PDB file of C-alpha atoms in Angstrom:
ATOM      1  CA  UNK A  35      58.275  54.295   8.793  1.00  0.00           C
ATOM      2  CA  UNK A  36      60.653  56.096   6.133  1.00  0.00           C
ATOM      3  CA  UNK A  37      58.397  57.003   3.066  1.00  0.00           C
ATOM      4  CA  UNK A  38      60.467  57.935   0.498  1.00  0.00           C
ATOM      5  CA  UNK A  39      64.094  55.951   0.623  1.00  0.00           C
ATOM      6  CA  UNK A  40      67.255  56.954  -1.469  1.00  0.00           C
ATOM      7  CA  UNK A  41      70.280  54.743  -1.639  1.00  0.00           C
ATOM      8  CA  UNK A  42      73.006  55.444  -1.455  1.00  0.00           C
ATOM      9  CA  UNK A  43      73.128  58.599   0.714  1.00  0.00           C
ATOM     10  CA  UNK A  44      76.723  59.350  -0.447  1.00  0.00           C
ATOM     11  CA  UNK A  45      77.735  58.439  -3.860  1.00  0.00           C
ATOM     12  CA  UNK A  46      81.438  59.112  -5.475  1.00  0.00           C
ATOM     13  CA  UNK A  47      81.977  58.101  -8.956  1.00  0.00           C
ATOM     14  CA  UNK A  48      84.947  58.991 -11.471  1.00  0.00           C
ATOM     15  CA  UNK A  49      84.492  60.854 -14.463  1.00  0.00           C
ATOM     16  CA  UNK A  50      82.625  59.055 -17.170  1.00  0.00           C
ATOM     17  CA  UNK A  51      81.801  56.042 -15.086  1.00  0.00           C
ATOM     18  CA  UNK A  52      78.111  55.432 -15.154  1.00  0.00           C
ATOM     19  CA  UNK A  53      76.332  55.695 -11.857  1.00  0.00           C
ATOM     20  CA  UNK A  54      72.720  54.496 -10.711  1.00  0.00           C
ATOM     21  CA  UNK A  55      70.918  56.036  -7.785  1.00  0.00           C
ATOM     22  CA  UNK A  56      67.568  54.610  -6.325  1.00  0.00           C
ATOM     23  CA  UNK A  57      64.442  55.783  -4.507  1.00  0.00           C
ATOM     24  CA  UNK A  58      61.566  53.682  -3.212  1.00  0.00           C
ATOM     25  CA  UNK A  59      58.738  54.476  -1.609  1.00  0.00           C
ATOM     26  CA  UNK A  60      56.040  53.211   0.744  1.00  0.00           C
ATOM     27  CA  UNK A  61      53.228  55.855  -0.060  1.00  0.00           C
ATOM     28  CA  UNK A  62      51.999  53.959  -3.208  1.00  0.00           C
ATOM     29  CA  UNK A  63      51.766  57.358  -4.980  1.00  0.00           C
ATOM     30  CA  UNK A  64      51.144  57.665  -8.761  1.00  0.00           C
ATOM     31  CA  UNK A  65      53.828  60.326  -9.287  1.00  0.00           C
ATOM     32  CA  UNK A  66      57.927  60.052  -8.814  1.00  0.00           C
ATOM     33  CA  UNK A  67      60.291  62.720  -9.446  1.00  0.00           C
ATOM     34  CA  UNK A  68      63.786  63.492  -9.715  1.00  0.00           C
ATOM     35  CA  UNK A  69      65.455  66.599  -9.163  1.00  0.00           C
ATOM     36  CA  UNK A  70      69.057  67.958  -9.024  1.00  0.00           C
ATOM     37  CA  UNK A  71      69.893  70.657  -6.603  1.00  0.00           C
ATOM     38  CA  UNK A  72      73.270  72.603  -6.842  1.00  0.00           C
ATOM     39  CA  UNK A  73      74.722  74.525  -3.969  1.00  0.00           C
ATOM     40  CA  UNK A  74      72.403  77.507  -2.849  1.00  0.00           C
ATOM     41  CA  UNK A  75      69.865  76.810  -5.926  1.00  0.00           C
ATOM     42  CA  UNK A  76      66.385  75.667  -5.772  1.00  0.00           C
ATOM     43  CA  UNK A  77      65.669  71.827  -6.782  1.00  0.00           C
ATOM     44  CA  UNK A  78      65.601  71.575 -10.456  1.00  0.00           C
ATOM     45  CA  UNK A  79      63.194  68.909 -11.881  1.00  0.00           C
ATOM     46  CA  UNK A  80      64.803  66.265 -14.174  1.00  0.00           C
ATOM     47  CA  UNK A  81      62.132  64.090 -15.164  1.00  0.00           C
ATOM     48  CA  UNK A  82      58.729  62.592 -13.638  1.00  0.00           C
ATOM     49  CA  UNK A  83      56.575  59.554 -13.908  1.00  0.00           C
ATOM     50  CA  UNK A  84      52.929  59.437 -13.709  1.00  0.00           C
ATOM     51  CA  UNK A  85      52.585  55.829 -13.145  1.00  0.00           C
ATOM     52  CA  UNK A  86      54.551  54.353 -16.018  1.00  0.00           C
ATOM     53  CA  UNK A  87      54.077  57.567 -18.152  1.00  0.00           C
ATOM     54  CA  UNK A  88      57.627  58.847 -18.417  1.00  0.00           C
ATOM     55  CA  UNK A  89      57.986  62.981 -18.754  1.00  0.00           C
ATOM     56  CA  UNK A  90      61.386  64.385 -19.561  1.00  0.00           C
ATOM     57  CA  UNK A  91      62.052  68.170 -19.074  1.00  0.00           C
ATOM     58  CA  UNK A  92      63.082  69.818 -22.010  1.00  0.00           C
ATOM     59  CA  UNK A  93      66.634  70.925 -20.781  1.00  0.00           C
ATOM     60  CA  UNK A  94      67.479  67.555 -19.005  1.00  0.00           C
ATOM     61  CA  UNK A  95      70.623  66.431 -20.523  1.00  0.00           C
ATOM     62  CA  UNK A  96      70.680  63.296 -22.535  1.00  0.00           C
ATOM     63  CA  UNK A  97      73.463  62.113 -20.034  1.00  0.00           C
ATOM     64  CA  UNK A  98      70.652  61.290 -17.685  1.00  0.00           C
ATOM     65  CA  UNK A  99      68.044  58.551 -17.964  1.00  0.00           C
ATOM     66  CA  UNK A 100      65.584  56.936 -15.469  1.00  0.00           C
ATOM     67  CA  UNK A 101      63.625  53.696 -15.057  1.00  0.00           C
ATOM     68  CA  UNK A 102      60.482  52.971 -12.932  1.00  0.00           C
ATOM     69  CA  UNK A 103      59.942  49.158 -12.941  1.00  0.00           C
ATOM     70  CA  UNK A 104      56.925  49.209 -10.798  1.00  0.00           C
ATOM     71  CA  UNK A 105      55.114  51.872  -8.408  1.00  0.00           C
ATOM     72  CA  UNK A 106      57.652  51.705  -5.714  1.00  0.00           C
ATOM     73  CA  UNK A 107      60.729  51.891  -7.286  1.00  0.00           C
ATOM     74  CA  UNK A 108      62.608  54.468  -9.620  1.00  0.00           C
ATOM     75  CA  UNK A 109      66.234  54.901 -10.550  1.00  0.00           C
ATOM     76  CA  UNK A 110      68.206  57.501 -11.978  1.00  0.00           C
ATOM     77  CA  UNK A 111      70.955  56.614 -14.499  1.00  0.00           C
ATOM     78  CA  UNK A 112      73.635  58.961 -15.195  1.00  0.00           C
ATOM     79  CA  UNK A 113      75.526  57.222 -18.392  1.00  0.00           C
ATOM     80  CA  UNK A 114      78.830  59.395 -18.338  1.00  0.00           C
ATOM     81  CA  UNK A 115      79.012  61.603 -15.286  1.00  0.00           C
ATOM     82  CA  UNK A 116      80.932  64.812 -15.856  1.00  0.00           C
ATOM     83  CA  UNK A 117      82.290  67.425 -13.245  1.00  0.00           C
ATOM     84  CA  UNK A 118      79.219  69.383 -13.531  1.00  0.00           C
ATOM     85  CA  UNK A 119      76.675  66.542 -12.703  1.00  0.00           C
ATOM     86  CA  UNK A 120      78.022  66.979  -9.008  1.00  0.00           C
ATOM     87  CA  UNK A 121      75.240  67.633  -6.987  1.00  0.00           C
ATOM     88  CA  UNK A 122      72.549  66.356  -4.552  1.00  0.00           C
ATOM     89  CA  UNK A 123      69.813  64.496  -6.296  1.00  0.00           C
ATOM     90  CA  UNK A 124      66.660  64.262  -4.616  1.00  0.00           C
ATOM     91  CA  UNK A 125      63.529  61.982  -5.487  1.00  0.00           C
ATOM     92  CA  UNK A 126      60.286  63.066  -4.382  1.00  0.00           C
ATOM     93  CA  UNK A 127      56.760  61.589  -4.904  1.00  0.00           C
ATOM     94  CA  UNK A 128      52.959  62.567  -4.629  1.00  0.00           C
ATOM     95  CA  UNK A 129      49.664  61.175  -5.363  1.00  0.00           C
ATOM     96  CA  UNK A 130      49.147  63.272  -8.365  1.00  0.00           C
ATOM     97  CA  UNK A 131      46.892  66.488  -8.783  1.00  0.00           C
ATOM     98  CA  UNK A 132      46.710  69.064  -5.945  1.00  0.00           C
ATOM     99  CA  UNK A 133      48.691  67.514  -3.295  1.00  0.00           C
ATOM    100  CA  UNK A 134      51.661  67.445  -0.897  1.00  0.00           C
ATOM    101  CA  UNK A 135      55.009  66.288  -2.302  1.00  0.00           C
ATOM    102  CA  UNK A 136      57.119  64.219  -0.101  1.00  0.00           C
ATOM    103  CA  UNK A 137      60.961  64.101  -0.485  1.00  0.00           C
ATOM    104  CA  UNK A 138      63.748  61.609   0.272  1.00  0.00           C
ATOM    105  CA  UNK A 139      66.620  62.238   2.164  1.00  0.00           C
ATOM    106  CA  UNK A 140      68.806  62.825  -1.242  1.00  0.00           C
ATOM    107  CA  UNK A 141      71.935  61.279  -2.552  1.00  0.00           C
ATOM    108  CA  UNK A 142      74.827  63.537  -2.743  1.00  0.00           C
ATOM    109  CA  UNK A 143      76.802  62.779  -5.685  1.00  0.00           C
ATOM    110  CA  UNK A 144      80.782  63.573  -6.029  1.00  0.00           C
ATOM    111  CA  UNK A 145      82.255  63.222  -9.298  1.00  0.00           C
ATOM    112  CA  UNK A 146      86.289  62.928  -9.364  1.00  0.00           C
TER     113      UNK A 146
ATOM    114  CA  UNK B 180      54.996  79.753 -16.453  1.00  0.00           C
ATOM    115  CA  UNK B 181      54.052  81.018 -12.949  1.00  0.00           C
ATOM    116  CA  UNK B 182      56.927  83.339 -11.255  1.00  0.00           C
ATOM    117  CA  UNK B 183      57.700  82.437  -7.546  1.00  0.00           C
ATOM    118  CA  UNK B 184      59.558  84.818  -5.480  1.00  0.00           C
ATOM    119  CA  UNK B 185      60.777  84.492  -2.096  1.00  0.00           C
ATOM    120  CA  UNK B 186      62.140  87.336   0.269  1.00  0.00           C
ATOM    121  CA  UNK B 187      64.300  87.975   2.128  1.00  0.00           C
ATOM    122  CA  UNK B 188      67.017  85.672   0.277  1.00  0.00           C
ATOM    123  CA  UNK B 189      69.086  85.792   3.421  1.00  0.00           C
ATOM    124  CA  UNK B 190      68.215  85.996   7.093  1.00  0.00           C
ATOM    125  CA  UNK B 191      70.375  85.867  10.242  1.00  0.00           C
ATOM    126  CA  UNK B 192      68.639  85.613  13.740  1.00  0.00           C
ATOM    127  CA  UNK B 193      69.819  85.597  17.331  1.00  0.00           C
ATOM    128  CA  UNK B 194      68.015  82.617  18.887  1.00  0.00           C
ATOM    129  CA  UNK B 195      64.728  83.649  20.526  1.00  0.00           C
ATOM    130  CA  UNK B 196      63.885  86.378  17.784  1.00  0.00           C
ATOM    131  CA  UNK B 197      60.816  85.925  15.463  1.00  0.00           C
ATOM    132  CA  UNK B 198      60.844  86.269  11.685  1.00  0.00           C
ATOM    133  CA  UNK B 199      58.479  86.324   8.649  1.00  0.00           C
ATOM    134  CA  UNK B 200      59.145  84.919   5.248  1.00  0.00           C
ATOM    135  CA  UNK B 201      57.491  85.918   2.317  1.00  0.00           C
ATOM    136  CA  UNK B 202      56.522  84.197  -0.853  1.00  0.00           C
ATOM    137  CA  UNK B 203      54.872  86.070  -3.672  1.00  0.00           C
ATOM    138  CA  UNK B 204      53.439  84.076  -7.154  1.00  0.00           C
ATOM    139  CA  UNK B 205      52.502  85.402 -10.491  1.00  0.00           C
ATOM    140  CA  UNK B 206      49.490  83.897 -10.813  1.00  0.00           C
ATOM    141  CA  UNK B 207      46.380  81.857  -9.236  1.00  0.00           C
ATOM    142  CA  UNK B 208      46.867  78.913  -7.483  1.00  0.00           C
ATOM    143  CA  UNK B 209      45.158  75.919  -5.966  1.00  0.00           C
ATOM    144  CA  UNK B 210      48.170  74.559  -3.991  1.00  0.00           C
ATOM    145  CA  UNK B 211      51.106  76.162  -2.191  1.00  0.00           C
ATOM    146  CA  UNK B 212      53.705  74.281  -0.146  1.00  0.00           C
ATOM    147  CA  UNK B 213      56.397  75.365   2.299  1.00  0.00           C
ATOM    148  CA  UNK B 214      59.428  73.195   3.139  1.00  0.00           C
ATOM    149  CA  UNK B 215      62.361  73.387   4.891  1.00  0.00           C
ATOM    150  CA  UNK B 216      65.891  72.043   3.616  1.00  0.00           C
ATOM    151  CA  UNK B 217      67.851  70.875   6.809  1.00  0.00           C
ATOM    152  CA  UNK B 218      71.740  71.231   6.729  1.00  0.00           C
ATOM    153  CA  UNK B 219      72.069  67.855   5.650  1.00  0.00           C
ATOM    154  CA  UNK B 220      69.777  68.546   2.253  1.00  0.00           C
ATOM    155  CA  UNK B 221      66.503  66.848   2.996  1.00  0.00           C
ATOM    156  CA  UNK B 222      63.398  68.793   2.340  1.00  0.00           C
ATOM    157  CA  UNK B 223      60.837  68.504   4.822  1.00  0.00           C
ATOM    158  CA  UNK B 224      57.333  69.747   4.511  1.00  0.00           C
ATOM    159  CA  UNK B 225      55.952  72.352   6.851  1.00  0.00           C
ATOM    160  CA  UNK B 226      52.499  73.147   5.501  1.00  0.00           C
ATOM    161  CA  UNK B 227      50.152  72.417   2.558  1.00  0.00           C
ATOM    162  CA  UNK B 228      48.375  75.611   2.450  1.00  0.00           C
ATOM    163  CA  UNK B 229      46.233  77.115  -0.566  1.00  0.00           C
ATOM    164  CA  UNK B 230      44.595  79.393   1.634  1.00  0.00           C
ATOM    165  CA  UNK B 231      43.846  80.623   4.857  1.00  0.00           C
ATOM    166  CA  UNK B 232      46.158  79.988   8.159  1.00  0.00           C
ATOM    167  CA  UNK B 233      47.464  76.882   9.775  1.00  0.00           C
ATOM    168  CA  UNK B 234      49.834  76.491  12.662  1.00  0.00           C
ATOM    169  CA  UNK B 235      52.293  73.908  13.696  1.00  0.00           C
ATOM    170  CA  UNK B 236      53.996  74.624  17.097  1.00  0.00           C
ATOM    171  CA  UNK B 237      56.375  77.592  16.569  1.00  0.00           C
ATOM    172  CA  UNK B 238      55.738  77.711  13.056  1.00  0.00           C
ATOM    173  CA  UNK B 239      52.411  79.380  11.374  1.00  0.00           C
ATOM    174  CA  UNK B 240      51.588  80.002   7.780  1.00  0.00           C
ATOM    175  CA  UNK B 241      49.330  82.214   5.980  1.00  0.00           C
ATOM    176  CA  UNK B 242      47.945  82.247   2.137  1.00  0.00           C
ATOM    177  CA  UNK B 243      46.182  85.075   0.933  1.00  0.00           C
ATOM    178  CA  UNK B 244      45.108  83.680  -2.572  1.00  0.00           C
ATOM    179  CA  UNK B 245      43.486  86.495  -3.992  1.00  0.00           C
ATOM    180  CA  UNK B 246      46.426  88.726  -3.229  1.00  0.00           C
ATOM    181  CA  UNK B 247      48.982  86.212  -4.480  1.00  0.00           C
ATOM    182  CA  UNK B 248      51.405  85.674  -1.507  1.00  0.00           C
ATOM    183  CA  UNK B 249      51.913  83.426   1.500  1.00  0.00           C
ATOM    184  CA  UNK B 250      53.733  84.347   4.899  1.00  0.00           C
ATOM    185  CA  UNK B 251      55.612  81.845   6.999  1.00  0.00           C
ATOM    186  CA  UNK B 252      55.974  82.972  10.470  1.00  0.00           C
ATOM    187  CA  UNK B 253      58.716  81.616  12.763  1.00  0.00           C
ATOM    188  CA  UNK B 254      58.262  82.435  16.307  1.00  0.00           C
ATOM    189  CA  UNK B 255      60.969  82.042  19.282  1.00  0.00           C
ATOM    190  CA  UNK B 256      63.601  80.629  16.561  1.00  0.00           C
ATOM    191  CA  UNK B 257      65.985  77.798  17.456  1.00  0.00           C
ATOM    192  CA  UNK B 258      69.428  76.832  16.233  1.00  0.00           C
ATOM    193  CA  UNK B 259      67.306  74.004  14.497  1.00  0.00           C
ATOM    194  CA  UNK B 260      65.424  76.324  12.517  1.00  0.00           C
ATOM    195  CA  UNK B 261      68.504  77.107  10.415  1.00  0.00           C
ATOM    196  CA  UNK B 262      68.586  75.853   6.836  1.00  0.00           C
ATOM    197  CA  UNK B 263      66.935  76.880   3.542  1.00  0.00           C
ATOM    198  CA  UNK B 264      62.838  77.684   3.328  1.00  0.00           C
ATOM    199  CA  UNK B 265      61.209  77.118   0.031  1.00  0.00           C
ATOM    200  CA  UNK B 266      57.824  77.775  -1.073  1.00  0.00           C
ATOM    201  CA  UNK B 267      56.395  75.794  -3.997  1.00  0.00           C
ATOM    202  CA  UNK B 268      53.326  76.263  -6.082  1.00  0.00           C
ATOM    203  CA  UNK B 269      51.854  74.231  -9.302  1.00  0.00           C
ATOM    204  CA  UNK B 270      53.577  75.333 -12.460  1.00  0.00           C
ATOM    205  CA  UNK B 271      50.166  76.068 -13.996  1.00  0.00           C
ATOM    206  CA  UNK B 272      46.307  75.149 -13.118  1.00  0.00           C
ATOM    207  CA  UNK B 273      45.966  71.883 -11.375  1.00  0.00           C
ATOM    208  CA  UNK B 274      49.496  70.633 -12.300  1.00  0.00           C
ATOM    209  CA  UNK B 275      51.444  68.265 -10.237  1.00  0.00           C
ATOM    210  CA  UNK B 276      54.560  69.714 -11.012  1.00  0.00           C
ATOM    211  CA  UNK B 277      55.792  72.476  -8.665  1.00  0.00           C
ATOM    212  CA  UNK B 278      57.765  75.458  -9.379  1.00  0.00           C
ATOM    213  CA  UNK B 279      59.986  76.455  -6.619  1.00  0.00           C
ATOM    214  CA  UNK B 280      61.185  79.779  -5.205  1.00  0.00           C
ATOM    215  CA  UNK B 281      64.768  80.489  -4.857  1.00  0.00           C
ATOM    216  CA  UNK B 282      64.538  79.964  -1.020  1.00  0.00           C
ATOM    217  CA  UNK B 283      65.265  82.001   2.053  1.00  0.00           C
ATOM    218  CA  UNK B 284      68.520  80.767   3.869  1.00  0.00           C
ATOM    219  CA  UNK B 285      68.038  81.013   7.572  1.00  0.00           C
ATOM    220  CA  UNK B 286      70.918  81.200  10.125  1.00  0.00           C
ATOM    221  CA  UNK B 287      69.878  81.334  13.855  1.00  0.00           C
ATOM    222  CA  UNK B 288      72.903  82.028  16.182  1.00  0.00           C
ATOM    223  CA  UNK B 289      72.549  80.815  19.789  1.00  0.00           C
TER     224      UNK B 289
END
């Protein structure tokens, strides 16, 4: 009965080789979020969707893009990963408004 | 934007001890969440508590919205309580974008 699912759980890529992380949800929530979290830091919001409406944080690098083809799925594309992009990537959902956020288990990205 | 401060930043306990974690925020909020990040990295909802007191087993939380703080109580701590505890509040007004505190890292020794 997992509600927010992320695949893969662990991803190893090479410097500069594009990678795609996926997130799916069974909650039918309007909002989906992507966060980057580095060691000993709080999650940092990269972007979010309210339905199909895409919102990019001002300091999200251009190297990061996202797609939400339908309500259930959301993807994070890293076009040319650098060593500094190694991190945990967390997907979350909420119904929007004043409500609880639900997180997936995360994808830990290693860049060689 | 709203500022969120958590204290203490680090906490080490012996199994069975009690603890209180604090979250201060700089503006009025209508939503506050407490999360536990386990050693595998997943963030688990503990409480959605814009005001008042809630309890769930050994954990309880109190938010005093008028004084802009929330407390998370852990009683009879267990090694499985180890991890990082985050509080999060809306970035502004009724925003659905949360602002996270920096977290409290808890280690419980057997």
